[in-house]
mmCIF file with all atom_site columns, C-alpha atoms in Angstrom:
data_model
loop_
_atom_site.group_PDB
_atom_site.id
_atom_site.type_symbol
_atom_site.label_atom_id
_atom_site.label_alt_id
_atom_site.label_comp_id
_atom_site.label_asym_id
_atom_site.label_entity_id
_atom_site.label_seq_id
_atom_site.pdbx_PDB_ins_code
_atom_site.Cartn_x
_atom_site.Cartn_y
_atom_site.Cartn_z
_atom_site.occupancy
_atom_site.B_iso_or_equiv
_atom_site.pdbx_formal_charge
_atom_site.auth_seq_id
_atom_site.auth_comp_id
_atom_site.auth_asym_id
_atom_site.auth_atom_id
_atom_site.pdbx_PDB_model_num
ATOM 1   C CA . UNK A 1 1   ? 3.546  -61.451 36.418 1.00 75.00 ? 1   UNK A CA 1
ATOM 2   C CA . UNK A 1 2   ? 5.934  -59.759 33.997 1.00 91.00 ? 2   UNK A CA 1
ATOM 3   C CA . UNK A 1 3   ? 9.533  -60.913 33.948 1.00 97.00 ? 3   UNK A CA 1
ATOM 4   C CA . UNK A 1 4   ? 10.551 -58.087 31.592 1.00 97.00 ? 4   UNK A CA 1
ATOM 5   C CA . UNK A 1 5   ? 8.558  -54.897 31.086 1.00 97.00 ? 5   UNK A CA 1
ATOM 6   C CA . UNK A 1 6   ? 9.576  -51.827 29.101 1.00 98.00 ? 6   UNK A CA 1
ATOM 7   C CA . UNK A 1 7   ? 7.388  -48.726 29.403 1.00 98.00 ? 7   UNK A CA 1
ATOM 8   C CA . UNK A 1 8   ? 7.794  -45.495 27.400 1.00 98.00 ? 8   UNK A CA 1
ATOM 9   C CA . UNK A 1 9   ? 11.466 -46.197 26.777 1.00 98.00 ? 9   UNK A CA 1
ATOM 10  C CA . UNK A 1 10  ? 13.533 -43.605 24.920 1.00 98.00 ? 10  UNK A CA 1
ATOM 11  C CA . UNK A 1 11  ? 17.242 -43.725 24.116 1.00 97.00 ? 11  UNK A CA 1
ATOM 12  C CA . UNK A 1 12  ? 19.831 -41.641 22.294 1.00 97.00 ? 12  UNK A CA 1
ATOM 13  C CA . UNK A 1 13  ? 23.121 -42.059 20.466 1.00 96.00 ? 13  UNK A CA 1
ATOM 14  C CA . UNK A 1 14  ? 24.695 -38.759 21.419 1.00 95.00 ? 14  UNK A CA 1
ATOM 15  C CA . UNK A 1 15  ? 22.260 -36.100 20.246 1.00 95.00 ? 15  UNK A CA 1
ATOM 16  C CA . UNK A 1 16  ? 20.422 -38.480 17.906 1.00 96.00 ? 16  UNK A CA 1
ATOM 17  C CA . UNK A 1 17  ? 17.304 -40.094 19.315 1.00 97.00 ? 17  UNK A CA 1
ATOM 18  C CA . UNK A 1 18  ? 16.927 -43.775 18.378 1.00 97.00 ? 18  UNK A CA 1
ATOM 19  C CA . UNK A 1 19  ? 14.041 -44.892 20.620 1.00 98.00 ? 19  UNK A CA 1
ATOM 20  C CA . UNK A 1 20  ? 11.037 -42.669 21.273 1.00 98.00 ? 20  UNK A CA 1
ATOM 21  C CA . UNK A 1 21  ? 8.351  -44.783 22.951 1.00 98.00 ? 21  UNK A CA 1
ATOM 22  C CA . UNK A 1 22  ? 9.048  -48.504 23.233 1.00 98.00 ? 22  UNK A CA 1
ATOM 23  C CA . UNK A 1 23  ? 6.780  -50.826 25.184 1.00 97.00 ? 23  UNK A CA 1
ATOM 24  C CA . UNK A 1 24  ? 6.972  -54.571 25.655 1.00 97.00 ? 24  UNK A CA 1
ATOM 25  C CA . UNK A 1 25  ? 5.850  -57.063 28.255 1.00 97.00 ? 25  UNK A CA 1
ATOM 26  C CA . UNK A 1 26  ? 7.254  -60.587 28.571 1.00 97.00 ? 26  UNK A CA 1
ATOM 27  C CA . UNK A 1 27  ? 6.032  -63.042 31.199 1.00 95.00 ? 27  UNK A CA 1
ATOM 28  C CA . UNK A 1 28  ? 7.936  -65.956 32.681 1.00 94.00 ? 28  UNK A CA 1
ATOM 29  C CA . UNK A 1 29  ? 8.123  -68.835 30.198 1.00 93.00 ? 29  UNK A CA 1
ATOM 30  C CA . UNK A 1 30  ? 6.920  -66.817 27.195 1.00 96.00 ? 30  UNK A CA 1
ATOM 31  C CA . UNK A 1 31  ? 8.588  -66.313 23.821 1.00 97.00 ? 31  UNK A CA 1
ATOM 32  C CA . UNK A 1 32  ? 8.292  -62.776 22.433 1.00 97.00 ? 32  UNK A CA 1
ATOM 33  C CA . UNK A 1 33  ? 9.190  -61.848 18.857 1.00 97.00 ? 33  UNK A CA 1
ATOM 34  C CA . UNK A 1 34  ? 10.615 -58.337 18.487 1.00 97.00 ? 34  UNK A CA 1
ATOM 35  C CA . UNK A 1 35  ? 10.056 -57.287 14.880 1.00 97.00 ? 35  UNK A CA 1
ATOM 36  C CA . UNK A 1 36  ? 10.579 -54.377 12.533 1.00 96.00 ? 36  UNK A CA 1
ATOM 37  C CA . UNK A 1 37  ? 12.470 -53.372 9.418  1.00 94.00 ? 37  UNK A CA 1
ATOM 38  C CA . UNK A 1 38  ? 16.225 -52.766 9.559  1.00 92.00 ? 38  UNK A CA 1
ATOM 39  C CA . UNK A 1 39  ? 17.205 -49.627 11.447 1.00 92.00 ? 39  UNK A CA 1
ATOM 40  C CA . UNK A 1 40  ? 13.940 -49.257 13.351 1.00 96.00 ? 40  UNK A CA 1
ATOM 41  C CA . UNK A 1 41  ? 15.372 -49.775 16.840 1.00 96.00 ? 41  UNK A CA 1
ATOM 42  C CA . UNK A 1 42  ? 15.306 -53.510 17.576 1.00 96.00 ? 42  UNK A CA 1
ATOM 43  C CA . UNK A 1 43  ? 18.995 -53.921 18.424 1.00 94.00 ? 43  UNK A CA 1
ATOM 44  C CA . UNK A 1 44  ? 18.984 -50.614 20.297 1.00 96.00 ? 44  UNK A CA 1
ATOM 45  C CA . UNK A 1 45  ? 16.129 -51.964 22.411 1.00 97.00 ? 45  UNK A CA 1
ATOM 46  C CA . UNK A 1 46  ? 18.212 -55.053 23.155 1.00 97.00 ? 46  UNK A CA 1
ATOM 47  C CA . UNK A 1 47  ? 21.157 -52.875 24.179 1.00 96.00 ? 47  UNK A CA 1
ATOM 48  C CA . UNK A 1 48  ? 18.904 -50.961 26.568 1.00 97.00 ? 48  UNK A CA 1
ATOM 49  C CA . UNK A 1 49  ? 17.555 -54.174 28.111 1.00 97.00 ? 49  UNK A CA 1
ATOM 50  C CA . UNK A 1 50  ? 21.079 -55.533 28.608 1.00 96.00 ? 50  UNK A CA 1
ATOM 51  C CA . UNK A 1 51  ? 22.255 -52.148 29.944 1.00 96.00 ? 51  UNK A CA 1
ATOM 52  C CA . UNK A 1 52  ? 24.823 -51.794 27.183 1.00 95.00 ? 52  UNK A CA 1
ATOM 53  C CA . UNK A 1 53  ? 23.073 -48.481 26.563 1.00 95.00 ? 53  UNK A CA 1
ATOM 54  C CA . UNK A 1 54  ? 21.127 -46.286 28.970 1.00 95.00 ? 54  UNK A CA 1
ATOM 55  C CA . UNK A 1 55  ? 17.529 -45.291 28.435 1.00 96.00 ? 55  UNK A CA 1
ATOM 56  C CA . UNK A 1 56  ? 16.962 -41.597 28.872 1.00 94.00 ? 56  UNK A CA 1
ATOM 57  C CA . UNK A 1 57  ? 13.237 -41.918 29.518 1.00 96.00 ? 57  UNK A CA 1
ATOM 58  C CA . UNK A 1 58  ? 10.789 -44.585 30.594 1.00 97.00 ? 58  UNK A CA 1
ATOM 59  C CA . UNK A 1 59  ? 11.546 -47.679 32.638 1.00 97.00 ? 59  UNK A CA 1
ATOM 60  C CA . UNK A 1 60  ? 13.113 -51.100 32.162 1.00 97.00 ? 60  UNK A CA 1
ATOM 61  C CA . UNK A 1 61  ? 11.849 -53.556 34.771 1.00 97.00 ? 61  UNK A CA 1
ATOM 62  C CA . UNK A 1 62  ? 13.240 -57.067 35.186 1.00 97.00 ? 62  UNK A CA 1
ATOM 63  C CA . UNK A 1 63  ? 11.641 -59.369 37.736 1.00 95.00 ? 63  UNK A CA 1
ATOM 64  C CA . UNK A 1 64  ? 10.180 -56.314 39.460 1.00 94.00 ? 64  UNK A CA 1
ATOM 65  C CA . UNK A 1 65  ? 13.508 -54.483 39.638 1.00 94.00 ? 65  UNK A CA 1
ATOM 66  C CA . UNK A 1 66  ? 14.180 -51.200 37.848 1.00 95.00 ? 66  UNK A CA 1
ATOM 67  C CA . UNK A 1 67  ? 17.369 -51.646 35.820 1.00 95.00 ? 67  UNK A CA 1
ATOM 68  C CA . UNK A 1 68  ? 17.788 -47.931 35.197 1.00 90.00 ? 68  UNK A CA 1
ATOM 69  C CA . UNK A 1 69  ? 20.998 -47.590 37.195 1.00 88.00 ? 69  UNK A CA 1
ATOM 70  C CA . UNK A 1 70  ? 22.252 -51.167 36.819 1.00 93.00 ? 70  UNK A CA 1
ATOM 71  C CA . UNK A 1 71  ? 25.508 -51.768 34.869 1.00 94.00 ? 71  UNK A CA 1
ATOM 72  C CA . UNK A 1 72  ? 25.670 -54.441 32.177 1.00 94.00 ? 72  UNK A CA 1
ATOM 73  C CA . UNK A 1 73  ? 27.504 -57.054 34.245 1.00 93.00 ? 73  UNK A CA 1
ATOM 74  C CA . UNK A 1 74  ? 24.898 -56.846 37.011 1.00 94.00 ? 74  UNK A CA 1
ATOM 75  C CA . UNK A 1 75  ? 22.073 -57.174 34.480 1.00 94.00 ? 75  UNK A CA 1
ATOM 76  C CA . UNK A 1 76  ? 23.727 -60.368 33.272 1.00 93.00 ? 76  UNK A CA 1
ATOM 77  C CA . UNK A 1 77  ? 24.026 -61.637 36.845 1.00 93.00 ? 77  UNK A CA 1
ATOM 78  C CA . UNK A 1 78  ? 20.357 -60.854 37.377 1.00 94.00 ? 78  UNK A CA 1
ATOM 79  C CA . UNK A 1 79  ? 19.552 -63.423 34.712 1.00 96.00 ? 79  UNK A CA 1
ATOM 80  C CA . UNK A 1 80  ? 19.682 -61.764 31.285 1.00 97.00 ? 80  UNK A CA 1
ATOM 81  C CA . UNK A 1 81  ? 21.594 -63.818 28.713 1.00 96.00 ? 81  UNK A CA 1
ATOM 82  C CA . UNK A 1 82  ? 22.414 -62.240 25.342 1.00 94.00 ? 82  UNK A CA 1
ATOM 83  C CA . UNK A 1 83  ? 23.252 -63.918 22.043 1.00 93.00 ? 83  UNK A CA 1
ATOM 84  C CA . UNK A 1 84  ? 24.441 -60.806 20.175 1.00 88.00 ? 84  UNK A CA 1
ATOM 85  C CA . UNK A 1 85  ? 24.096 -60.102 16.499 1.00 82.00 ? 85  UNK A CA 1
ATOM 86  C CA . UNK A 1 86  ? 27.273 -61.245 14.771 1.00 74.00 ? 86  UNK A CA 1
ATOM 87  C CA . UNK A 1 87  ? 27.985 -64.022 17.305 1.00 71.00 ? 87  UNK A CA 1
ATOM 88  C CA . UNK A 1 88  ? 31.165 -62.451 18.820 1.00 82.00 ? 88  UNK A CA 1
ATOM 89  C CA . UNK A 1 89  ? 32.750 -65.636 20.098 1.00 90.00 ? 89  UNK A CA 1
ATOM 90  C CA . UNK A 1 90  ? 36.178 -65.451 21.731 1.00 89.00 ? 90  UNK A CA 1
ATOM 91  C CA . UNK A 1 91  ? 38.135 -66.408 18.613 1.00 89.00 ? 91  UNK A CA 1
ATOM 92  C CA . UNK A 1 92  ? 41.396 -67.670 20.189 1.00 92.00 ? 92  UNK A CA 1
ATOM 93  C CA . UNK A 1 93  ? 39.647 -69.760 22.857 1.00 95.00 ? 93  UNK A CA 1
ATOM 94  C CA . UNK A 1 94  ? 38.435 -73.313 22.372 1.00 96.00 ? 94  UNK A CA 1
ATOM 95  C CA . UNK A 1 95  ? 34.770 -74.234 22.279 1.00 96.00 ? 95  UNK A CA 1
ATOM 96  C CA . UNK A 1 96  ? 34.959 -75.500 25.851 1.00 96.00 ? 96  UNK A CA 1
ATOM 97  C CA . UNK A 1 97  ? 36.801 -72.387 27.041 1.00 96.00 ? 97  UNK A CA 1
ATOM 98  C CA . UNK A 1 98  ? 34.180 -70.150 25.412 1.00 95.00 ? 98  UNK A CA 1
ATOM 99  C CA . UNK A 1 99  ? 31.412 -72.057 27.146 1.00 96.00 ? 99  UNK A CA 1
ATOM 100 C CA . UNK A 1 100 ? 32.906 -71.937 30.624 1.00 95.00 ? 100 UNK A CA 1
ATOM 101 C CA . UNK A 1 101 ? 34.200 -68.351 30.396 1.00 91.00 ? 101 UNK A CA 1
ATOM 102 C CA . UNK A 1 102 ? 31.067 -66.865 31.967 1.00 88.00 ? 102 UNK A CA 1
ATOM 103 C CA . UNK A 1 103 ? 29.391 -70.029 33.254 1.00 94.00 ? 103 UNK A CA 1
ATOM 104 C CA . UNK A 1 104 ? 27.270 -69.908 36.393 1.00 93.00 ? 104 UNK A CA 1
ATOM 105 C CA . UNK A 1 105 ? 25.881 -72.853 38.376 1.00 94.00 ? 105 UNK A CA 1
ATOM 106 C CA . UNK A 1 106 ? 22.485 -74.158 37.338 1.00 93.00 ? 106 UNK A CA 1
ATOM 107 C CA . UNK A 1 107 ? 20.632 -76.410 34.932 1.00 93.00 ? 107 UNK A CA 1
ATOM 108 C CA . UNK A 1 108 ? 22.877 -75.648 31.966 1.00 95.00 ? 108 UNK A CA 1
ATOM 109 C CA . UNK A 1 109 ? 26.318 -77.259 32.004 1.00 96.00 ? 109 UNK A CA 1
ATOM 110 C CA . UNK A 1 110 ? 28.660 -78.664 29.364 1.00 97.00 ? 110 UNK A CA 1
ATOM 111 C CA . UNK A 1 111 ? 26.883 -82.037 28.934 1.00 97.00 ? 111 UNK A CA 1
ATOM 112 C CA . UNK A 1 112 ? 23.487 -80.358 28.460 1.00 96.00 ? 112 UNK A CA 1
ATOM 113 C CA . UNK A 1 113 ? 24.849 -77.842 25.945 1.00 97.00 ? 113 UNK A CA 1
ATOM 114 C CA . UNK A 1 114 ? 26.586 -80.644 24.045 1.00 97.00 ? 114 UNK A CA 1
ATOM 115 C CA . UNK A 1 115 ? 23.330 -82.603 24.051 1.00 96.00 ? 115 UNK A CA 1
ATOM 116 C CA . UNK A 1 116 ? 21.485 -79.601 22.582 1.00 96.00 ? 116 UNK A CA 1
ATOM 117 C CA . UNK A 1 117 ? 24.240 -78.964 20.025 1.00 95.00 ? 117 UNK A CA 1
ATOM 118 C CA . UNK A 1 118 ? 26.181 -82.206 19.394 1.00 95.00 ? 118 UNK A CA 1
ATOM 119 C CA . UNK A 1 119 ? 28.511 -80.418 16.946 1.00 93.00 ? 119 UNK A CA 1
ATOM 120 C CA . UNK A 1 120 ? 29.937 -78.436 19.854 1.00 96.00 ? 120 UNK A CA 1
ATOM 121 C CA . UNK A 1 121 ? 30.723 -81.619 21.747 1.00 96.00 ? 121 UNK A CA 1
ATOM 122 C CA . UNK A 1 122 ? 32.543 -82.964 18.704 1.00 95.00 ? 122 UNK A CA 1
ATOM 123 C CA . UNK A 1 123 ? 34.574 -79.761 18.396 1.00 95.00 ? 123 UNK A CA 1
ATOM 124 C CA . UNK A 1 124 ? 35.066 -78.837 22.049 1.00 94.00 ? 124 UNK A CA 1
ATOM 125 C CA . UNK A 1 125 ? 38.863 -78.757 21.709 1.00 95.00 ? 125 UNK A CA 1
ATOM 126 C CA . UNK A 1 126 ? 38.874 -76.574 18.573 1.00 95.00 ? 126 UNK A CA 1
ATOM 127 C CA . UNK A 1 127 ? 39.395 -72.831 18.734 1.00 96.00 ? 127 UNK A CA 1
ATOM 128 C CA . UNK A 1 128 ? 36.305 -70.794 17.908 1.00 94.00 ? 128 UNK A CA 1
ATOM 129 C CA . UNK A 1 129 ? 37.920 -69.146 14.875 1.00 93.00 ? 129 UNK A CA 1
ATOM 130 C CA . UNK A 1 130 ? 38.135 -72.552 13.166 1.00 95.00 ? 130 UNK A CA 1
ATOM 131 C CA . UNK A 1 131 ? 34.370 -73.160 13.354 1.00 93.00 ? 131 UNK A CA 1
ATOM 132 C CA . UNK A 1 132 ? 31.879 -72.502 10.603 1.00 92.00 ? 132 UNK A CA 1
ATOM 133 C CA . UNK A 1 133 ? 29.490 -69.567 10.962 1.00 90.00 ? 133 UNK A CA 1
ATOM 134 C CA . UNK A 1 134 ? 26.686 -71.887 12.016 1.00 91.00 ? 134 UNK A CA 1
ATOM 135 C CA . UNK A 1 135 ? 28.839 -73.621 14.603 1.00 93.00 ? 135 UNK A CA 1
ATOM 136 C CA . UNK A 1 136 ? 29.913 -70.255 15.995 1.00 93.00 ? 136 UNK A CA 1
ATOM 137 C CA . UNK A 1 137 ? 26.248 -69.316 16.326 1.00 93.00 ? 137 UNK A CA 1
ATOM 138 C CA . UNK A 1 138 ? 25.563 -72.530 18.232 1.00 94.00 ? 138 UNK A CA 1
ATOM 139 C CA . UNK A 1 139 ? 28.541 -71.670 20.431 1.00 95.00 ? 139 UNK A CA 1
ATOM 140 C CA . UNK A 1 140 ? 27.176 -68.189 21.115 1.00 94.00 ? 140 UNK A CA 1
ATOM 141 C CA . UNK A 1 141 ? 23.824 -69.670 22.149 1.00 95.00 ? 141 UNK A CA 1
ATOM 142 C CA . UNK A 1 142 ? 25.511 -72.309 24.292 1.00 96.00 ? 142 UNK A CA 1
ATOM 143 C CA . UNK A 1 143 ? 27.695 -69.666 25.957 1.00 96.00 ? 143 UNK A CA 1
ATOM 144 C CA . UNK A 1 144 ? 24.595 -67.639 26.876 1.00 96.00 ? 144 UNK A CA 1
ATOM 145 C CA . UNK A 1 145 ? 22.839 -70.734 28.225 1.00 97.00 ? 145 UNK A CA 1
ATOM 146 C CA . UNK A 1 146 ? 25.867 -71.541 30.399 1.00 97.00 ? 146 UNK A CA 1
ATOM 147 C CA . UNK A 1 147 ? 25.164 -68.337 32.344 1.00 96.00 ? 147 UNK A CA 1
ATOM 148 C CA . UNK A 1 148 ? 21.877 -70.030 33.314 1.00 96.00 ? 148 UNK A CA 1
ATOM 149 C CA . UNK A 1 149 ? 19.733 -67.017 32.459 1.00 96.00 ? 149 UNK A CA 1
ATOM 150 C CA . UNK A 1 150 ? 16.065 -66.463 33.194 1.00 96.00 ? 150 UNK A CA 1
ATOM 151 C CA . UNK A 1 151 ? 15.749 -64.500 29.949 1.00 97.00 ? 151 UNK A CA 1
ATOM 152 C CA . UNK A 1 152 ? 17.541 -65.467 26.732 1.00 97.00 ? 152 UNK A CA 1
ATOM 153 C CA . UNK A 1 153 ? 17.800 -62.761 24.057 1.00 97.00 ? 153 UNK A CA 1
ATOM 154 C CA . UNK A 1 154 ? 18.524 -63.907 20.505 1.00 96.00 ? 154 UNK A CA 1
ATOM 155 C CA . UNK A 1 155 ? 19.443 -61.008 18.210 1.00 93.00 ? 155 UNK A CA 1
ATOM 156 C CA . UNK A 1 156 ? 19.299 -62.236 14.582 1.00 89.00 ? 156 UNK A CA 1
ATOM 157 C CA . UNK A 1 157 ? 20.509 -65.697 15.597 1.00 85.00 ? 157 UNK A CA 1
ATOM 158 C CA . UNK A 1 158 ? 19.961 -67.204 12.135 1.00 87.00 ? 158 UNK A CA 1
ATOM 159 C CA . UNK A 1 159 ? 21.111 -64.259 9.996  1.00 85.00 ? 159 UNK A CA 1
ATOM 160 C CA . UNK A 1 160 ? 23.324 -65.274 7.072  1.00 83.00 ? 160 UNK A CA 1
ATOM 161 C CA . UNK A 1 161 ? 23.362 -68.988 7.862  1.00 85.00 ? 161 UNK A CA 1
ATOM 162 C CA . UNK A 1 162 ? 22.788 -71.904 5.488  1.00 87.00 ? 162 UNK A CA 1
ATOM 163 C CA . UNK A 1 163 ? 19.180 -73.179 5.500  1.00 90.00 ? 163 UNK A CA 1
ATOM 164 C CA . UNK A 1 164 ? 20.098 -76.506 7.114  1.00 90.00 ? 164 UNK A CA 1
ATOM 165 C CA . UNK A 1 165 ? 21.877 -74.714 9.984  1.00 89.00 ? 165 UNK A CA 1
ATOM 166 C CA . UNK A 1 166 ? 18.982 -72.284 10.352 1.00 90.00 ? 166 UNK A CA 1
ATOM 167 C CA . UNK A 1 167 ? 16.651 -75.231 10.839 1.00 92.00 ? 167 UNK A CA 1
ATOM 168 C CA . UNK A 1 168 ? 18.946 -76.744 13.485 1.00 91.00 ? 168 UNK A CA 1
ATOM 169 C CA . UNK A 1 169 ? 18.907 -73.507 15.448 1.00 92.00 ? 169 UNK A CA 1
ATOM 170 C CA . UNK A 1 170 ? 15.124 -73.090 15.174 1.00 94.00 ? 170 UNK A CA 1
ATOM 171 C CA . UNK A 1 171 ? 14.727 -76.684 16.339 1.00 93.00 ? 171 UNK A CA 1
ATOM 172 C CA . UNK A 1 172 ? 16.933 -75.885 19.349 1.00 94.00 ? 172 UNK A CA 1
ATOM 173 C CA . UNK A 1 173 ? 14.813 -72.815 20.162 1.00 94.00 ? 173 UNK A CA 1
ATOM 174 C CA . UNK A 1 174 ? 11.671 -74.956 19.995 1.00 93.00 ? 174 UNK A CA 1
ATOM 175 C CA . UNK A 1 175 ? 13.275 -77.424 22.409 1.00 93.00 ? 175 UNK A CA 1
ATOM 176 C CA . UNK A 1 176 ? 14.190 -74.635 24.801 1.00 93.00 ? 176 UNK A CA 1
ATOM 177 C CA . UNK A 1 177 ? 10.590 -73.444 24.775 1.00 92.00 ? 177 UNK A CA 1
ATOM 178 C CA . UNK A 1 178 ? 9.047  -76.879 25.166 1.00 90.00 ? 178 UNK A CA 1
ATOM 179 C CA . UNK A 1 179 ? 11.441 -78.408 27.675 1.00 88.00 ? 179 UNK A CA 1
ATOM 180 C CA . UNK A 1 180 ? 12.846 -75.623 29.854 1.00 88.00 ? 180 UNK A CA 1
ATOM 181 C CA . UNK A 1 181 ? 10.227 -72.897 30.309 1.00 85.00 ? 181 UNK A CA 1
ATOM 182 C CA . UNK A 1 182 ? 12.938 -70.323 29.594 1.00 94.00 ? 182 UNK A CA 1
ATOM 183 C CA . UNK A 1 183 ? 11.714 -66.845 28.692 1.00 96.00 ? 183 UNK A CA 1
ATOM 184 C CA . UNK A 1 184 ? 13.007 -65.874 25.247 1.00 97.00 ? 184 UNK A CA 1
ATOM 185 C CA . UNK A 1 185 ? 13.119 -62.589 23.333 1.00 98.00 ? 185 UNK A CA 1
ATOM 186 C CA . UNK A 1 186 ? 13.906 -63.300 19.691 1.00 97.00 ? 186 UNK A CA 1
ATOM 187 C CA . UNK A 1 187 ? 14.651 -60.995 16.772 1.00 95.00 ? 187 UNK A CA 1
ATOM 188 C CA . UNK A 1 188 ? 14.476 -62.498 13.295 1.00 92.00 ? 188 UNK A CA 1
ATOM 189 C CA . UNK A 1 189 ? 13.174 -61.644 9.847  1.00 90.00 ? 189 UNK A CA 1
ATOM 190 C CA . UNK A 1 190 ? 11.435 -64.951 9.139  1.00 90.00 ? 190 UNK A CA 1
ATOM 191 C CA . UNK A 1 191 ? 7.785  -64.688 10.152 1.00 93.00 ? 191 UNK A CA 1
ATOM 192 C CA . UNK A 1 192 ? 7.221  -68.352 9.379  1.00 91.00 ? 192 UNK A CA 1
ATOM 193 C CA . UNK A 1 193 ? 9.861  -69.532 11.853 1.00 93.00 ? 193 UNK A CA 1
ATOM 194 C CA . UNK A 1 194 ? 8.890  -66.895 14.396 1.00 95.00 ? 194 UNK A CA 1
ATOM 195 C CA . UNK A 1 195 ? 5.325  -68.102 14.194 1.00 93.00 ? 195 UNK A CA 1
ATOM 196 C CA . UNK A 1 196 ? 6.437  -71.595 15.172 1.00 92.00 ? 196 UNK A CA 1
ATOM 197 C CA . UNK A 1 197 ? 7.936  -70.432 18.480 1.00 94.00 ? 197 UNK A CA 1
ATOM 198 C CA . UNK A 1 198 ? 6.531  -67.026 19.507 1.00 96.00 ? 198 UNK A CA 1
ATOM 199 C CA . UNK A 1 199 ? 3.612  -66.553 21.878 1.00 96.00 ? 199 UNK A CA 1
ATOM 200 C CA . UNK A 1 200 ? 3.531  -62.779 21.433 1.00 97.00 ? 200 UNK A CA 1
ATOM 201 C CA . UNK A 1 201 ? 4.993  -60.125 19.181 1.00 97.00 ? 201 UNK A CA 1
ATOM 202 C CA . UNK A 1 202 ? 5.966  -56.464 19.227 1.00 98.00 ? 202 UNK A CA 1
ATOM 203 C CA . UNK A 1 203 ? 6.669  -54.386 16.129 1.00 98.00 ? 203 UNK A CA 1
ATOM 204 C CA . UNK A 1 204 ? 8.910  -51.328 16.317 1.00 97.00 ? 204 UNK A CA 1
ATOM 205 C CA . UNK A 1 205 ? 8.710  -48.601 13.683 1.00 97.00 ? 205 UNK A CA 1
ATOM 206 C CA . UNK A 1 206 ? 11.136 -45.662 13.903 1.00 97.00 ? 206 UNK A CA 1
ATOM 207 C CA . UNK A 1 207 ? 11.771 -46.245 17.590 1.00 97.00 ? 207 UNK A CA 1
ATOM 208 C CA . UNK A 1 208 ? 8.112  -46.597 18.557 1.00 98.00 ? 208 UNK A CA 1
ATOM 209 C CA . UNK A 1 209 ? 6.133  -49.722 19.458 1.00 98.00 ? 209 UNK A CA 1
ATOM 210 C CA . UNK A 1 210 ? 3.353  -49.651 16.844 1.00 97.00 ? 210 UNK A CA 1
ATOM 211 C CA . UNK A 1 211 ? 1.823  -53.107 17.337 1.00 97.00 ? 211 UNK A CA 1
ATOM 212 C CA . UNK A 1 212 ? 1.765  -55.733 20.064 1.00 97.00 ? 212 UNK A CA 1
ATOM 213 C CA . UNK A 1 213 ? -0.324 -58.781 20.782 1.00 96.00 ? 213 UNK A CA 1
ATOM 214 C CA . UNK A 1 214 ? -0.597 -62.527 20.384 1.00 97.00 ? 214 UNK A CA 1
ATOM 215 C CA . UNK A 1 215 ? 1.533  -63.631 17.453 1.00 96.00 ? 215 UNK A CA 1
ATOM 216 C CA . UNK A 1 216 ? -1.439 -65.507 16.050 1.00 94.00 ? 216 UNK A CA 1
ATOM 217 C CA . UNK A 1 217 ? -3.283 -62.163 15.781 1.00 96.00 ? 217 UNK A CA 1
ATOM 218 C CA . UNK A 1 218 ? -0.650 -60.678 13.447 1.00 95.00 ? 218 UNK A CA 1
ATOM 219 C CA . UNK A 1 219 ? -2.490 -60.097 10.158 1.00 94.00 ? 219 UNK A CA 1
ATOM 220 C CA . UNK A 1 220 ? -1.419 -59.507 6.570  1.00 93.00 ? 220 UNK A CA 1
ATOM 221 C CA . UNK A 1 221 ? -2.226 -55.790 6.578  1.00 95.00 ? 221 UNK A CA 1
ATOM 222 C CA . UNK A 1 222 ? -0.003 -55.217 9.619  1.00 96.00 ? 222 UNK A CA 1
ATOM 223 C CA . UNK A 1 223 ? 2.914  -57.217 8.215  1.00 95.00 ? 223 UNK A CA 1
ATOM 224 C CA . UNK A 1 224 ? 2.652  -55.461 4.851  1.00 94.00 ? 224 UNK A CA 1
ATOM 225 C CA . UNK A 1 225 ? 2.577  -52.050 6.530  1.00 95.00 ? 225 UNK A CA 1
ATOM 226 C CA . UNK A 1 226 ? 5.396  -52.487 8.998  1.00 95.00 ? 226 UNK A CA 1
ATOM 227 C CA . UNK A 1 227 ? 7.473  -55.484 7.872  1.00 94.00 ? 227 UNK A CA 1
ATOM 228 C CA . UNK A 1 228 ? 7.164  -55.505 4.083  1.00 83.00 ? 228 UNK A CA 1
ATOM 229 C CA . UNK A 1 229 ? 10.044 -54.514 1.842  1.00 58.00 ? 229 UNK A CA 1
#
């Protein structure tokens, strides 16, 4: 059964249409890679899923519930956890305060987040603004996990980070997949790393889903056509 299903989704910024016909289907425990060149609608799709933006057409179903009229805070309570592009940590708060700000009871608590990201445990008393970019990204992921979501959305979680930090974050995503059964929607430009974690993929081109299927079925012609520079 689908945990998240988008069908014929369209969305607008004012009078400008950004999404025309987006489809995706993510089952419980799956990892789905959402791909496409810059400006093709990936982050807009994430906004629609998280109800930060309304879809004008089509449907957004989460665990069998239509989210069409649901505000963002209720979508989060339903079990959608977002790690936004650009991290957006609460700069004046400490690591621990960031983590508990929106925490909900469940599997994920401070000890488990600190076990996944030991750097956060070492810096739990520091304010977020004093952390490196990579540490802030770990904090953003940990903050989302502390809401104990059923779906974790990672929007460019490794963008602009040093290679060693990128590898730490990909290793954490692999652990989440292997050990927790958490459903994950991940946006990233690295096909190699995506291929190590994703079960399925969807490619968006100019606001339209143009390819979907098992990630292992993604061929060179398709990547050159829709993902090449």
